[in-house]
Short mmCIF file of C-alpha atoms in Angstrom, two decimals:
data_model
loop_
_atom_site.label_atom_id
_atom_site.label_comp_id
_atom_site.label_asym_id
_atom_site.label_seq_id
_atom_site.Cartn_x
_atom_site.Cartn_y
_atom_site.Cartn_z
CA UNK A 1 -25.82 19.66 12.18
CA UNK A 2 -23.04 17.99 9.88
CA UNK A 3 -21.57 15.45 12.20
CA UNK A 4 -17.29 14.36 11.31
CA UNK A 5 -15.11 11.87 12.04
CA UNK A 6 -11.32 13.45 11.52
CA UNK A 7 -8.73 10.15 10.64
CA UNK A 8 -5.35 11.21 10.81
CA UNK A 9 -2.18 10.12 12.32
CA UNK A 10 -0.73 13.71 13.40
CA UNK A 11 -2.35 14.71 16.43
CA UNK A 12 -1.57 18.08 15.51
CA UNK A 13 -2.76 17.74 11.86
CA UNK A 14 -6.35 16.49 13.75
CA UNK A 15 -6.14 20.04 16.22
CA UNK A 16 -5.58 22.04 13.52
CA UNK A 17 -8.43 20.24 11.63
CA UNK A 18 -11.08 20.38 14.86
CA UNK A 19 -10.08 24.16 15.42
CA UNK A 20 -11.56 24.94 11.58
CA UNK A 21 -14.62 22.43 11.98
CA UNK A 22 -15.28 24.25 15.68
CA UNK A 23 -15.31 28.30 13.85
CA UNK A 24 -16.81 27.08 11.21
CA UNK A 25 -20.75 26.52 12.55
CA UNK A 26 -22.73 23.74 11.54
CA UNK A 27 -20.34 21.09 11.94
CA UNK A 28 -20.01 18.97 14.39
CA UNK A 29 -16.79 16.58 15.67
CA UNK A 30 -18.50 13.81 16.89
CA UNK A 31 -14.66 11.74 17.20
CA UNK A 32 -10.77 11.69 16.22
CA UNK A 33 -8.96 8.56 14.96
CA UNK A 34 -5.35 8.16 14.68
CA UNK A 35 -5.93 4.63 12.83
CA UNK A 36 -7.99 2.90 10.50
CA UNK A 37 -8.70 0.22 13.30
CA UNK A 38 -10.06 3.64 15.31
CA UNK A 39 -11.57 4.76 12.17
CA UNK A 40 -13.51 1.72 11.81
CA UNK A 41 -15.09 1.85 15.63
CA UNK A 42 -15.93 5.12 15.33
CA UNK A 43 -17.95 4.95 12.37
CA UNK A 44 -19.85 1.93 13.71
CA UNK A 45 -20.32 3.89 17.30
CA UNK A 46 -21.06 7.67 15.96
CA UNK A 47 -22.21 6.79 12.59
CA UNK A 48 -21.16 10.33 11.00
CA UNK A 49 -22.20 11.61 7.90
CA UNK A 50 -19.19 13.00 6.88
CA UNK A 51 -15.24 11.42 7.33
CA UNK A 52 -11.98 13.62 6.59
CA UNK A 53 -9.71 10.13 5.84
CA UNK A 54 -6.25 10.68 5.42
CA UNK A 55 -4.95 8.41 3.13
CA UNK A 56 -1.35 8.10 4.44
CA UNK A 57 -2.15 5.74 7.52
CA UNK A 58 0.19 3.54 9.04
CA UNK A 59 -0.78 -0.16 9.11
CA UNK A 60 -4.52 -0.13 7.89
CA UNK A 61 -4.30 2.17 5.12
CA UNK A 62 -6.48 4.92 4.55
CA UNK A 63 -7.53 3.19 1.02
CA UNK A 64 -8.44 -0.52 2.90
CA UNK A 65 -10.05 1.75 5.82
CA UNK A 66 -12.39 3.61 3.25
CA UNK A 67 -13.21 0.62 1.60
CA UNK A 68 -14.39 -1.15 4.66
CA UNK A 69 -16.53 1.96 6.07
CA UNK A 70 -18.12 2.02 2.78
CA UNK A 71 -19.16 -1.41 2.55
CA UNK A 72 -20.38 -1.52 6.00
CA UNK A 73 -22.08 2.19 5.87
CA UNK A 74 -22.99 2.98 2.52
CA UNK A 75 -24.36 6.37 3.10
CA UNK A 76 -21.04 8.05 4.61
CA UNK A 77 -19.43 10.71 3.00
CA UNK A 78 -15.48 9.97 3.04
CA UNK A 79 -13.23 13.10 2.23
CA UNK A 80 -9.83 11.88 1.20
CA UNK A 81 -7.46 14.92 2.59
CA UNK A 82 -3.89 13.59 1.51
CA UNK A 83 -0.49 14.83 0.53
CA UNK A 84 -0.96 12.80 -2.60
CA UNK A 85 -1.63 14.61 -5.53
CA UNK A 86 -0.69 12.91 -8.46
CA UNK A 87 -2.11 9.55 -10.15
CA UNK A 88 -3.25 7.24 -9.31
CA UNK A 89 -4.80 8.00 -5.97
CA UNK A 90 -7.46 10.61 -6.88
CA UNK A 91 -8.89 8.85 -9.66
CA UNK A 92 -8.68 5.43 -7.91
CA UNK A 93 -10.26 7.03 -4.81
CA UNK A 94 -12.59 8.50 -6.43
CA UNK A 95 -13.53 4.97 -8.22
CA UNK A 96 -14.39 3.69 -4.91
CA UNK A 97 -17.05 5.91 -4.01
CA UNK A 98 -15.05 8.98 -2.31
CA UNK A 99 -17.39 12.05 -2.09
CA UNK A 100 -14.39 14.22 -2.67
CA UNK A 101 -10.37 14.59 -2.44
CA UNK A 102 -8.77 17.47 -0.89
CA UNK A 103 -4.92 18.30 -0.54
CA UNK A 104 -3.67 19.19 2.61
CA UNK A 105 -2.24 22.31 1.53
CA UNK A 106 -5.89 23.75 0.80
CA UNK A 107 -7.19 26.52 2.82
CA UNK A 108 -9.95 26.47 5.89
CA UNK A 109 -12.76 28.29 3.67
CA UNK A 110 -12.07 25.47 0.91
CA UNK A 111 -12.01 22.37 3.58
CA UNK A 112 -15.68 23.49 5.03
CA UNK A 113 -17.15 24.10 1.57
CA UNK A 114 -16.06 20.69 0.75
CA UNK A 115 -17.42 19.23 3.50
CA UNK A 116 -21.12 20.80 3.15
CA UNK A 117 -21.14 19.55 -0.55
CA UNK A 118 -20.67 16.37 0.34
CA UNK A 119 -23.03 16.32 2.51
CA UNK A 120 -25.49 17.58 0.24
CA UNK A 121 -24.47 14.58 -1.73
CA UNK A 122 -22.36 16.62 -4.22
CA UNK A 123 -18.82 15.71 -5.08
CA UNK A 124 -16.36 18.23 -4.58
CA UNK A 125 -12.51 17.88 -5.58
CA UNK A 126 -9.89 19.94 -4.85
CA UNK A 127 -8.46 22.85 -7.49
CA UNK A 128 -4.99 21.13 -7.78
CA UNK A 129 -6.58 17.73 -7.95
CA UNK A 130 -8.99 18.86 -10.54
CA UNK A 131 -5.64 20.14 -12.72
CA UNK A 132 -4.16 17.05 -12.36
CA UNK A 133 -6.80 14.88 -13.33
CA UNK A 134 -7.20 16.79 -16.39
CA UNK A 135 -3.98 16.99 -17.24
CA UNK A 136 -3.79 13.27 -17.04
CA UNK A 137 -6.27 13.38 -19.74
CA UNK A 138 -4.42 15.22 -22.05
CA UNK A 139 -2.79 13.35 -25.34
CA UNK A 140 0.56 13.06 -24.77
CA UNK A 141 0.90 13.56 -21.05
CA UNK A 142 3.51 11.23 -19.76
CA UNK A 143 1.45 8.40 -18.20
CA UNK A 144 1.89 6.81 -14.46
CA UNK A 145 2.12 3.25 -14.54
CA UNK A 146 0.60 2.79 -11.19
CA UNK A 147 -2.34 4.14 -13.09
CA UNK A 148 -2.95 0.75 -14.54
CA UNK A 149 -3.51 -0.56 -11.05
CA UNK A 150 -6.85 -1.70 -9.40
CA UNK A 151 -7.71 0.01 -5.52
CA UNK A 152 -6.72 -3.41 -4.49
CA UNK A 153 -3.52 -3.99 -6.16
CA UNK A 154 -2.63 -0.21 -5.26
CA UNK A 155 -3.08 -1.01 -1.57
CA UNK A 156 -0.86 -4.27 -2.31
CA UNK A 157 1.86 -2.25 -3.76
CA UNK A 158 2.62 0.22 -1.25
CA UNK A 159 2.83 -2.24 1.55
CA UNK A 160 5.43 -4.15 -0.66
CA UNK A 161 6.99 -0.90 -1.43
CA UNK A 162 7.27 0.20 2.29
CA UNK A 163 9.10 -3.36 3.19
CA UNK A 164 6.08 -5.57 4.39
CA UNK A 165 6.55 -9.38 3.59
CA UNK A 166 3.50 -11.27 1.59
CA UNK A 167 2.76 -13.32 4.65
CA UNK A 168 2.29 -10.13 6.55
CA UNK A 169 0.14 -8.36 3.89
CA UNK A 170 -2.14 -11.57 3.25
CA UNK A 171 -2.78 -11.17 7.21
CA UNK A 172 -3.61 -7.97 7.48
CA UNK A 173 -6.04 -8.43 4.58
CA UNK A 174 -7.80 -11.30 5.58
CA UNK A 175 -6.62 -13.02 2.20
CA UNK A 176 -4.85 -15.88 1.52
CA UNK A 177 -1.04 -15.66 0.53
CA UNK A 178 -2.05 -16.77 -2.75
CA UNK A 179 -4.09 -14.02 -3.43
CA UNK A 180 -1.64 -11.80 -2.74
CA UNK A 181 1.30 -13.56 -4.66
CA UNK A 182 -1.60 -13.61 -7.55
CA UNK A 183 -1.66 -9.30 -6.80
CA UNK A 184 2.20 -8.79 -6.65
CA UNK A 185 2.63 -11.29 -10.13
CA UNK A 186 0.06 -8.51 -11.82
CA UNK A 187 1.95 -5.90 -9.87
CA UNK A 188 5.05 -6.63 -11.34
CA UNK A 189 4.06 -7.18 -14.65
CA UNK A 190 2.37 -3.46 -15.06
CA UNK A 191 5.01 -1.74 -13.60
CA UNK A 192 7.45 -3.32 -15.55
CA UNK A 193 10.12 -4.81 -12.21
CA UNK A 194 10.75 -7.57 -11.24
CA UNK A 195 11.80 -6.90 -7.15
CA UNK A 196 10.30 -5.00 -4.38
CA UNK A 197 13.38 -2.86 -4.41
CA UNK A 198 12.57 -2.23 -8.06
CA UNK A 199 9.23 -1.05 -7.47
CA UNK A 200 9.95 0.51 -4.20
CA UNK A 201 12.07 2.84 -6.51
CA UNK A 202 9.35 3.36 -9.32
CA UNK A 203 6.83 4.19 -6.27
CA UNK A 204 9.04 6.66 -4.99
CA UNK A 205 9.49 8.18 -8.51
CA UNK A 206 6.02 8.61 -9.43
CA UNK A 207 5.06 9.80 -5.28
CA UNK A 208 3.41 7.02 -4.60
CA UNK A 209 4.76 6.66 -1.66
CA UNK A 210 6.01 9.54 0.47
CA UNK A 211 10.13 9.86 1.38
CA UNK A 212 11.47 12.03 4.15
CA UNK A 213 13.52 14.82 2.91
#
């Protein structure tokens, strides 16, 4: 028996998600998080083998929250299951030691596959994701500059983005607001602004960050 951890902020998105796992056979739901902070306790108190992570998570981020399950359990098997498609999450995700990336839009049959693969210690990525990354490849293929970010400097940039002071960011990373004046400097300098509002609109240009509407 598979055992899962479903992180996602939409309670709904995390019925919908339990309803599959349930018909599906084999798979087990051993908790629901609606946080990274949640995330984090459950890992340490069910120790699953396999996590669906969304990435889109309000305060802890579902980037900072994968990084700290996989430093603390090696052996899990994170899942990102995300809205974002385009560069530079998959790739950057998958960097960091994500067994696979899934878009939300993909279909029960797909979601369970994924999730047995990756617990056979395959990798498994999503058809769309797949295209993209390959495209990416591709000579000529207009380029992302957020692509020339680290994890790190990624998870820096949307909290800017999304309005969060440096103070604020340095706390919630346990860094010092050096460190993250040092991040937002390199920031800047490879996506080419020079203000938050500036790279608030580049983020929102190359879906970095997701708009209402």
């Amino acid at each position: 028996m598979i055992k899962l951890l479903i992180v996602d902020d939409h309670h709904l998105v995390r019925t919908g998600l339990r309803n599959i796992i349930d018909d599906a056979g084999g798979i087990e739901v051993v908790g629901e998080a609606g946080s990274g902070e949640r995330a984090i306790q459950l890992n340490r108190e069910k120790s699953p083998d396999v996590i669906l992570m969304d990435i889109g998570l309000p305060g802890l981020s579902g980037f900072e929250t994968s990084e700290r399950i996989m430093n603390a359990r090696p052996s899990v098997r994170i899942i990102a299951l995300t809205a974002h498609t385009k560069p530079p999450f998959p790739a950057r995700l998958l960097e960091m030691g994500a067994a696979g990336y899934l878009t939300k839009a993909c279909d029960a049959e797909e979601l369970v596959t994924a999730i047995r693969k990756v617990y056979d210690g395959e990798r498994y990525v999503g058809s769309e994701i797949a295209q993209q990354l390959a495209m990416s490849l591709l000579p000529g293929t207009p380029q992302s500059p957020f692509q020339e970010l680290t994890p790190r400097e990624i998870e820096v940039a949307m909290m800017l983005a999304n309005g969060m002071k440096s103070s604020a960011i340095a706390e919630r990373m346990n860094v010092s607001p050096k460190t993250i004046s040092t991040h937002k400097y390199r920031i800047f300098e490879k996506i080419g602004v020079d203000s938050e509002v500036a790279l608030l609109r580049e983020a929102i240009r190359y879906d970095v960050i997701e708009t209402d509407g």
